[in-house]
Structures are given as C-alpha cells and as structure tokens.
JSON list of C-alpha atoms in Angstrom, two decimals:
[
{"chain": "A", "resi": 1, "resn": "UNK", "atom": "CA", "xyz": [-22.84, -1.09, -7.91]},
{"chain": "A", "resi": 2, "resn": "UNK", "atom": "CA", "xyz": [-25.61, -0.14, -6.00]},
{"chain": "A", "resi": 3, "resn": "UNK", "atom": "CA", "xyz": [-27.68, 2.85, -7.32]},
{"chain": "A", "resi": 4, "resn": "UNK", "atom": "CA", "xyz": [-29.45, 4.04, -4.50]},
{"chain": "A", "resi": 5, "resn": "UNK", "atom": "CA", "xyz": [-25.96, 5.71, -3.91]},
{"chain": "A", "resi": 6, "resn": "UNK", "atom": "CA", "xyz": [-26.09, 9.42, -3.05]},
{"chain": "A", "resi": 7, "resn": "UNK", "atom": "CA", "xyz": [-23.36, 10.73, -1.18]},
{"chain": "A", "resi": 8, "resn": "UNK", "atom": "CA", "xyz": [-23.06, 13.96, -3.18]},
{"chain": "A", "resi": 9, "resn": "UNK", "atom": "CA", "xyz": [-20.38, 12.79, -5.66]},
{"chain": "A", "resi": 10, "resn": "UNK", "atom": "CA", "xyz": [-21.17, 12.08, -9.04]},
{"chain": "A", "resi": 11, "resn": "UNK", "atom": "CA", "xyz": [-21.62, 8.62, -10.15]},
{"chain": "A", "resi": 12, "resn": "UNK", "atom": "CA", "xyz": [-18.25, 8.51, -12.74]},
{"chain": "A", "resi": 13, "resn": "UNK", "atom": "CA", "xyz": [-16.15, 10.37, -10.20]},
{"chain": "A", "resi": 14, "resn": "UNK", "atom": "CA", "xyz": [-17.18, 7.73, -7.15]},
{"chain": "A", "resi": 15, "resn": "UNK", "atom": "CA", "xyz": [-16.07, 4.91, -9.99]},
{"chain": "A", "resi": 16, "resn": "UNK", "atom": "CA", "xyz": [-13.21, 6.93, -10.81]},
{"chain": "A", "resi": 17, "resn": "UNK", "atom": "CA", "xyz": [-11.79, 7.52, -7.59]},
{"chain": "A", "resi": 18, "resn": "UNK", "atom": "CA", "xyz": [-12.65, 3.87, -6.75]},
{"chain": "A", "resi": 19, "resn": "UNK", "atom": "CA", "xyz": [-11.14, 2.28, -9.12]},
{"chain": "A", "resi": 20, "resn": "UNK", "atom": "CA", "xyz": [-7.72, 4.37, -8.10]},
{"chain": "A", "resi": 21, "resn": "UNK", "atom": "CA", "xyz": [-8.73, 3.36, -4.46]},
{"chain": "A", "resi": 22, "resn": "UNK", "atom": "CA", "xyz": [-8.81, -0.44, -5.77]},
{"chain": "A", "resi": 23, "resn": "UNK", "atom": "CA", "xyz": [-4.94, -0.01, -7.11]},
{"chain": "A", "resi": 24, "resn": "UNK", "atom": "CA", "xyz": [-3.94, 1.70, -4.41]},
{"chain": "A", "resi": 25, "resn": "UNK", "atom": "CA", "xyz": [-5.15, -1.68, -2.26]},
{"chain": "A", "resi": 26, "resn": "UNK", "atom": "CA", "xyz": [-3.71, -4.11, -4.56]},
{"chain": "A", "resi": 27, "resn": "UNK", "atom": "CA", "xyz": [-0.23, -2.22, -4.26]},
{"chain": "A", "resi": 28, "resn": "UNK", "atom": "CA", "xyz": [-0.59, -1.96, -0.21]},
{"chain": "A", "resi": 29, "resn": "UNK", "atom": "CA", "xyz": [-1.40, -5.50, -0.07]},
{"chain": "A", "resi": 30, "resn": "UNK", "atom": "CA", "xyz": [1.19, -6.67, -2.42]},
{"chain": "A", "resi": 31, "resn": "UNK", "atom": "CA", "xyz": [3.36, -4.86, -0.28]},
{"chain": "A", "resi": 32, "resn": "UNK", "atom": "CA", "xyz": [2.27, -5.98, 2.80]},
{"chain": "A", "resi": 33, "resn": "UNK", "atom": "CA", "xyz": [2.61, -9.49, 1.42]},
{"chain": "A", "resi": 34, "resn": "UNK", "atom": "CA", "xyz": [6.25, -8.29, 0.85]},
{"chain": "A", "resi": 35, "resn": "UNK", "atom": "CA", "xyz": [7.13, -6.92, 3.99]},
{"chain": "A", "resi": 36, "resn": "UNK", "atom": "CA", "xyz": [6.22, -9.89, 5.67]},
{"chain": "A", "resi": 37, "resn": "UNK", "atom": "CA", "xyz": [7.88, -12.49, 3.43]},
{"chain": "A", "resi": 38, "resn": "UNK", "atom": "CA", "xyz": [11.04, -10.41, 4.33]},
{"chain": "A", "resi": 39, "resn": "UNK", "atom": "CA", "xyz": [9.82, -10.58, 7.90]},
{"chain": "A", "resi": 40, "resn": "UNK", "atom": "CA", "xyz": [10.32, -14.40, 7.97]},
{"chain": "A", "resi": 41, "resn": "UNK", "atom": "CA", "xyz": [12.90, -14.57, 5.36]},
{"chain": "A", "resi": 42, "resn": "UNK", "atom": "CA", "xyz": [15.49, -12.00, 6.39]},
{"chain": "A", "resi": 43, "resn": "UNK", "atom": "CA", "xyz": [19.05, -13.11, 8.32]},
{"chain": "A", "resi": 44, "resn": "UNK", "atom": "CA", "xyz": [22.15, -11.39, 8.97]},
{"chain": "A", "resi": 45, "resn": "UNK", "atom": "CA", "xyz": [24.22, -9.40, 11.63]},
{"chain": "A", "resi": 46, "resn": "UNK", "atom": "CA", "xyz": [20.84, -7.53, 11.94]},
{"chain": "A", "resi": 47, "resn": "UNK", "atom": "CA", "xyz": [18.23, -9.72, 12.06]},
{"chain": "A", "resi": 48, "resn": "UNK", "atom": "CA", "xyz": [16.45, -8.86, 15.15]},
{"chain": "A", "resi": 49, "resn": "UNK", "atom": "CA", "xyz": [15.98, -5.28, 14.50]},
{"chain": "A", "resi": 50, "resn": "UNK", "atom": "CA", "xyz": [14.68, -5.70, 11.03]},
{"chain": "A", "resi": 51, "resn": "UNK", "atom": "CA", "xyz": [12.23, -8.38, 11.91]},
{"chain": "A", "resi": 52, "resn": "UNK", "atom": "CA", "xyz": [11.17, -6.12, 14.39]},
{"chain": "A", "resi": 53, "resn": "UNK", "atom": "CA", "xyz": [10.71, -3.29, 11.73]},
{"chain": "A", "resi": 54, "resn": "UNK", "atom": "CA", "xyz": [9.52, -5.49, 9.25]},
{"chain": "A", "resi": 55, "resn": "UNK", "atom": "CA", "xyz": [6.88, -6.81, 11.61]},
{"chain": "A", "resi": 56, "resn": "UNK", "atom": "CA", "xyz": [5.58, -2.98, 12.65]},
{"chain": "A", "resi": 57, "resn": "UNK", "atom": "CA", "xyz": [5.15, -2.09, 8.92]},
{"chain": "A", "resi": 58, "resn": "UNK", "atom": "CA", "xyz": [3.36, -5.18, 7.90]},
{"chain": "A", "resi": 59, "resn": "UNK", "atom": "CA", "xyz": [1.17, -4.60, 11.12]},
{"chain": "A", "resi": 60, "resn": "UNK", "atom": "CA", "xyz": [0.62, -1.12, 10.04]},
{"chain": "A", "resi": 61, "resn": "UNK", "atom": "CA", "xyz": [-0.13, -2.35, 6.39]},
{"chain": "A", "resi": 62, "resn": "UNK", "atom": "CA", "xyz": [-2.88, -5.00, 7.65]},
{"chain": "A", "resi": 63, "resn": "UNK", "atom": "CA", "xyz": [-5.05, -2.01, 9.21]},
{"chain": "A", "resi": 64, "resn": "UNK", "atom": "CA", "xyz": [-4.40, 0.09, 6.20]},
{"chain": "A", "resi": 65, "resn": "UNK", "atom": "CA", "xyz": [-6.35, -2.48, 3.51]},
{"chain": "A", "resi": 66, "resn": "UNK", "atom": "CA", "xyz": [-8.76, -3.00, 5.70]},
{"chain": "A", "resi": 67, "resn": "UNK", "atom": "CA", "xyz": [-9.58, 0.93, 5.66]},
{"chain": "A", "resi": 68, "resn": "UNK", "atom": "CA", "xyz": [-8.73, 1.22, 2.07]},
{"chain": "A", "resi": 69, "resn": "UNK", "atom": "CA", "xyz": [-11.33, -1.57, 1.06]},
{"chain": "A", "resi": 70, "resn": "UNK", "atom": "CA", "xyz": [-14.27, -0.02, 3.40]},
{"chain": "A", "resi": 71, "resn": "UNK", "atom": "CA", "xyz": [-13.29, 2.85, 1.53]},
{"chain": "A", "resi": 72, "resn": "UNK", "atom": "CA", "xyz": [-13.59, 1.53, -1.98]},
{"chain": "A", "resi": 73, "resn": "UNK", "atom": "CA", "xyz": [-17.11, -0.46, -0.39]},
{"chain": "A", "resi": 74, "resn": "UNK", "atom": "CA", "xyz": [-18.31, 3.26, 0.56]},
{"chain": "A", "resi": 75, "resn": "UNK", "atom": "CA", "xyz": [-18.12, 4.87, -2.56]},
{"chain": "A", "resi": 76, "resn": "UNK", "atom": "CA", "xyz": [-20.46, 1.73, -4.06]},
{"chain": "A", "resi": 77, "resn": "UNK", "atom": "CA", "xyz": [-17.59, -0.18, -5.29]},
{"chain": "A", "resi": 78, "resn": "UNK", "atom": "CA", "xyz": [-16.63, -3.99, -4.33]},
{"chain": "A", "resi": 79, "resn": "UNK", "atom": "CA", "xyz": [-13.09, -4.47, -3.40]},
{"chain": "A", "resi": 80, "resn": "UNK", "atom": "CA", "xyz": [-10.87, -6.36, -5.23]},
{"chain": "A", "resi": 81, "resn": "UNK", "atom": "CA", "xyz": [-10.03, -9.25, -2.47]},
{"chain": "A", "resi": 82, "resn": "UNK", "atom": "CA", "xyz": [-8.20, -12.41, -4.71]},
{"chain": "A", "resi": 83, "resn": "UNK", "atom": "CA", "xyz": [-4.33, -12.53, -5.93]},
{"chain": "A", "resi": 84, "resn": "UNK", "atom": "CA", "xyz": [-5.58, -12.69, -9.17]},
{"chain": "A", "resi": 85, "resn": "UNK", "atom": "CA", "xyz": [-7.66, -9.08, -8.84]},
{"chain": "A", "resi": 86, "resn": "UNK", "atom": "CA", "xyz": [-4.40, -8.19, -6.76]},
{"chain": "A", "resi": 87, "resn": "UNK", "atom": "CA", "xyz": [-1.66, -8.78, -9.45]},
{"chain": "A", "resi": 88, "resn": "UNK", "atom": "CA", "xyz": [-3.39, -7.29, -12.30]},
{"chain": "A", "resi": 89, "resn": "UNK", "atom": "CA", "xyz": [-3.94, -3.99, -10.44]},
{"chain": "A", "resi": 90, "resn": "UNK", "atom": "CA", "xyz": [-0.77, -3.35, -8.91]},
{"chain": "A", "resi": 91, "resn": "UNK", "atom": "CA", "xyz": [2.31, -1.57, -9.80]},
{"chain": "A", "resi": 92, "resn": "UNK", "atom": "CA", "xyz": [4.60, -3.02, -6.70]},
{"chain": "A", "resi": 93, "resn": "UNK", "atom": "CA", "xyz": [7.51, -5.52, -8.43]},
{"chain": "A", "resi": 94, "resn": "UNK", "atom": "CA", "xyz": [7.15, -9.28, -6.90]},
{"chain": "A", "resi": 95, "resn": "UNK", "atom": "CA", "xyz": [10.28, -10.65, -5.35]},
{"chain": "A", "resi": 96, "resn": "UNK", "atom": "CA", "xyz": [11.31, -14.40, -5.26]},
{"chain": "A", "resi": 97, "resn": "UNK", "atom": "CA", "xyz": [14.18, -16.18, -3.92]},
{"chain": "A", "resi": 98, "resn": "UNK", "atom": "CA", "xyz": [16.72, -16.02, -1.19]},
{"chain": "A", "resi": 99, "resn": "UNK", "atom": "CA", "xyz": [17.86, -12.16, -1.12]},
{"chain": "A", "resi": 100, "resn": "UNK", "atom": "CA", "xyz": [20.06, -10.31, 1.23]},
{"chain": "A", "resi": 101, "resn": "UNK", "atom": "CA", "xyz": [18.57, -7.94, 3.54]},
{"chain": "A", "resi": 102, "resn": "UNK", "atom": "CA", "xyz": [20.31, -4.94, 2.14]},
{"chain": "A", "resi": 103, "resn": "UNK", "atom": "CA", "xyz": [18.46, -5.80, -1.00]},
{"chain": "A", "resi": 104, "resn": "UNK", "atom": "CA", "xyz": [15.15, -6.61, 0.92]},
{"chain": "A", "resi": 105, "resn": "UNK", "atom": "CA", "xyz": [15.21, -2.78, 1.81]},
{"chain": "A", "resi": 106, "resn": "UNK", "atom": "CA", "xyz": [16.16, -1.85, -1.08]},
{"chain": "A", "resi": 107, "resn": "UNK", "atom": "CA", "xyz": [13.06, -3.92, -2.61]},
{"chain": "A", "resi": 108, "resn": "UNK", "atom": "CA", "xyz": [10.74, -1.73, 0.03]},
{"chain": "A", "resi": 109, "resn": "UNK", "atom": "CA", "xyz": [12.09, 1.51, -0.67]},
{"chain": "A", "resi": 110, "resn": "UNK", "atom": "CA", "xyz": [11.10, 0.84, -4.15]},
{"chain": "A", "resi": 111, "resn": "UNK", "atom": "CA", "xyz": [7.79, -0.57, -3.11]},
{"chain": "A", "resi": 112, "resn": "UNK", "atom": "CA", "xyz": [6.94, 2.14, -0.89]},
{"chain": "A", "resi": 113, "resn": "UNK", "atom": "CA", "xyz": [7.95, 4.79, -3.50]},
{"chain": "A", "resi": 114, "resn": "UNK", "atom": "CA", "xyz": [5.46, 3.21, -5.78]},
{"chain": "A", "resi": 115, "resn": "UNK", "atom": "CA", "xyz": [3.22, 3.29, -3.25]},
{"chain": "A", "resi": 116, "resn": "UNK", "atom": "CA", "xyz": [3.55, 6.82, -3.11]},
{"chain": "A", "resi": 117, "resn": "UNK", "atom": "CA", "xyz": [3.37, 7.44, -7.17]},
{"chain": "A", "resi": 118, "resn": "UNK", "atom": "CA", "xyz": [-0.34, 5.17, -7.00]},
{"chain": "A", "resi": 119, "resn": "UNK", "atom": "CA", "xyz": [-1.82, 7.37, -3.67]},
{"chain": "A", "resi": 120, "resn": "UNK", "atom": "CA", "xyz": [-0.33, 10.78, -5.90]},
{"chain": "A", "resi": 121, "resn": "UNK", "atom": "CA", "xyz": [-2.38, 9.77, -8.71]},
{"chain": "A", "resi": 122, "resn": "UNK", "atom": "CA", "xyz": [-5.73, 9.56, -6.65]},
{"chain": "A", "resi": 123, "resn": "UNK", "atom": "CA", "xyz": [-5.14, 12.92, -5.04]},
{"chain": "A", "resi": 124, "resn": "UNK", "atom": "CA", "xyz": [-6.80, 15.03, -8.00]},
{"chain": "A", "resi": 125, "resn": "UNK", "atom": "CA", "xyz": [-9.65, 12.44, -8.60]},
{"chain": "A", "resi": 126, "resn": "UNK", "atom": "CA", "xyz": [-10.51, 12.66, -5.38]},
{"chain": "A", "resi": 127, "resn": "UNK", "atom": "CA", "xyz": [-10.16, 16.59, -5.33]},
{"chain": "A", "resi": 128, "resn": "UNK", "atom": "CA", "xyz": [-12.06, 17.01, -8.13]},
{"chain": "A", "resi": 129, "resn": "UNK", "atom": "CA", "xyz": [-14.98, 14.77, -6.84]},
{"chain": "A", "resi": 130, "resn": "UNK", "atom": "CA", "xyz": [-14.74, 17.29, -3.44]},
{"chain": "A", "resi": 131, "resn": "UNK", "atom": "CA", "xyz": [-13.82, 13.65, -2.19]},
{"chain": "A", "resi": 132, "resn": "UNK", "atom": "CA", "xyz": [-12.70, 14.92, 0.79]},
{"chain": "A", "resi": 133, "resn": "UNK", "atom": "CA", "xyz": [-13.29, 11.42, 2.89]},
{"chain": "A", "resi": 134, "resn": "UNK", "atom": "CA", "xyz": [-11.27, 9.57, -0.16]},
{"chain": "A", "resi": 135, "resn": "UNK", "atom": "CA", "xyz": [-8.60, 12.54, -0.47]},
{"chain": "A", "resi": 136, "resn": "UNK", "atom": "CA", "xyz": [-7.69, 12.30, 3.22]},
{"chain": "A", "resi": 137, "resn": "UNK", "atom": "CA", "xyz": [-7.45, 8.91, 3.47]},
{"chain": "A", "resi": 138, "resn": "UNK", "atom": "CA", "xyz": [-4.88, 8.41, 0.57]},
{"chain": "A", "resi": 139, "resn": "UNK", "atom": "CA", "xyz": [-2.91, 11.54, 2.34]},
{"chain": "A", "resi": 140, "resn": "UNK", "atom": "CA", "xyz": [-2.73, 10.05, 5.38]},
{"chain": "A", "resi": 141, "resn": "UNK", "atom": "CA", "xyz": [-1.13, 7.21, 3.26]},
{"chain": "A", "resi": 142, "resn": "UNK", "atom": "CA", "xyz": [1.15, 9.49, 1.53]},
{"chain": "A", "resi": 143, "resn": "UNK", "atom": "CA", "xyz": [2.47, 10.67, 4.92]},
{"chain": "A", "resi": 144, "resn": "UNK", "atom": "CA", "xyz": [3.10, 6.99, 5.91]},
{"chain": "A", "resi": 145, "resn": "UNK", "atom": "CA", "xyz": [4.71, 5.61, 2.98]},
{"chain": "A", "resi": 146, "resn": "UNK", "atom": "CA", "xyz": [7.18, 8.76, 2.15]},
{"chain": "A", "resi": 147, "resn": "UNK", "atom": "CA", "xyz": [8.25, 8.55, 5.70]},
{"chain": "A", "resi": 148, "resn": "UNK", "atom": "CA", "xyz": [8.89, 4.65, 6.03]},
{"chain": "A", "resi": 149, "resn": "UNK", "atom": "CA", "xyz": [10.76, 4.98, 2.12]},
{"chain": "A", "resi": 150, "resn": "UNK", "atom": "CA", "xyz": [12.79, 7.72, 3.97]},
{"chain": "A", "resi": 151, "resn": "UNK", "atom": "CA", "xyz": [13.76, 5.63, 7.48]},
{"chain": "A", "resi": 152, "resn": "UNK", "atom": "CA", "xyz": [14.49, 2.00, 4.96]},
{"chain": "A", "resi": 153, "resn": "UNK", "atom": "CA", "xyz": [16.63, 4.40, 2.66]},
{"chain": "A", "resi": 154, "resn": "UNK", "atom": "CA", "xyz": [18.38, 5.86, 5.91]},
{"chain": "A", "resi": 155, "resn": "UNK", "atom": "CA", "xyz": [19.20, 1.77, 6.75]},
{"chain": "A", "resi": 156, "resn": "UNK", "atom": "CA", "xyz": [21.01, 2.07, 3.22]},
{"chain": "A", "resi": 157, "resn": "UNK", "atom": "CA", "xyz": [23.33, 4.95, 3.97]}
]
C-alpha cells in the first residue's frame, strides 16, 4: 500500500472498505465464471433464450470487475486477481456437473442474492468513510444484481 495516499479518507477506513471491495470482486467474478459455464453448458426446450441471457449478464459482469478492481487499486489496495485469492474471499457456492437449466437459475438467483448480501455489507463502510466514490459504485451494483435475482426468479414461476 502506497502511503503517499491522500484522498481524504482515513487510512483503516480506505483498507476497510477495500478489503469489502476485494470480496465483493471475488463474488462477481465467481459469478461471472458461473454465468458463463451455464452459458455453454445449458440445453433444453429453451436454450436459445437463456444463452442469450446468460451471455448479457456475463457481459455485464466482465465490465463490472474491471470497475470494481480500479476501485479497490484507487483506494491504495491491490486487487485480488488469482482463483486462489478468488475462492478464499467469496461467498458465491461453486457448481459442478451436468445440471438442468431450471436449476442453473436457480444456482444464479442464489448467487446474485449473495451478491447482494456482500455489496449490503460495504454500504456502511463506505458511508462511514464519506466514501461516496466506493458507496455509489457498490449501489449501482445493488441495483443490478436485485433486479437480475428478480427477472431469473420470474423464469422460475
């Protein structure tokens, strides 16, 4: 960590907030590894149109580390960037085998709902750094994953 850092936030709330940034990108990538494993793997009467949608979020999710990491590399931090770092930080549930694809959506609702609970938990940090660059960033992620659990869970019904 760099300590010519002086962006107005103290030094333990940038490592803080940083260090929930750096789960927050091991779940989103673990999840975007997800999405597109069911994005090659998935079959059935509605194949097309969930490769489709698979292939949008995992799109969406490739942009979204890439912001989340310049984040974490603002505040001072270094990203975590292996599948080691990866699987020790996140909170998203691996899934192996041949599955169906009603249970690959059910699989991403839960993902995405525990992407939610890791970008909740960063909220005060952030808040109570006045983090507002951090805190609006892991809203704008809020917004995305609560309404892409909402449209998989609507495939469900």
């Amino acid at each position: 960590m760099s300590k010519s850092i002086n962006i107005g936030i103290d030094e333990s709330q940038r490592i803080a907030v940083g260090e929930g940034l750096s789960r927050l990108l091991a779940d989103t990538y673990t999840l975007y590894l997800q999405t597109h494993n069911f994005h090659w793997n998935v079959t059935g009467p509605f194949f097309q149109s969930l490769h489709t949608l698979f292939e949008q979020h995992y799109t969406e999710l490739s942009v979204a580390v890439d912001d989340i990491a310049e984040r974490i590399r603002a505040l001072g931090l270094l990203a975590p960037g292996t599948y080691a770092e990866f699987s020790k930080l996140t909170q998203i549930k691996e899934v192996q085998g041949n599955i169906d694809a009603n249970t690959m959506l059910k699989n991403l609702v839960e993902s995405h709902e525990t992407l939610v609970r890791t970008a909740r938990s960063i909220l005060p940090l952030a808040d109570q750094a006045n983090d507002e660059s951090s805190a609006s960033l892991v809203s704008d992620r809020l917004v995305v994953h609560e309404k892409t659990a909402w449209m998989l869970r609507a495939h469900l019904e």
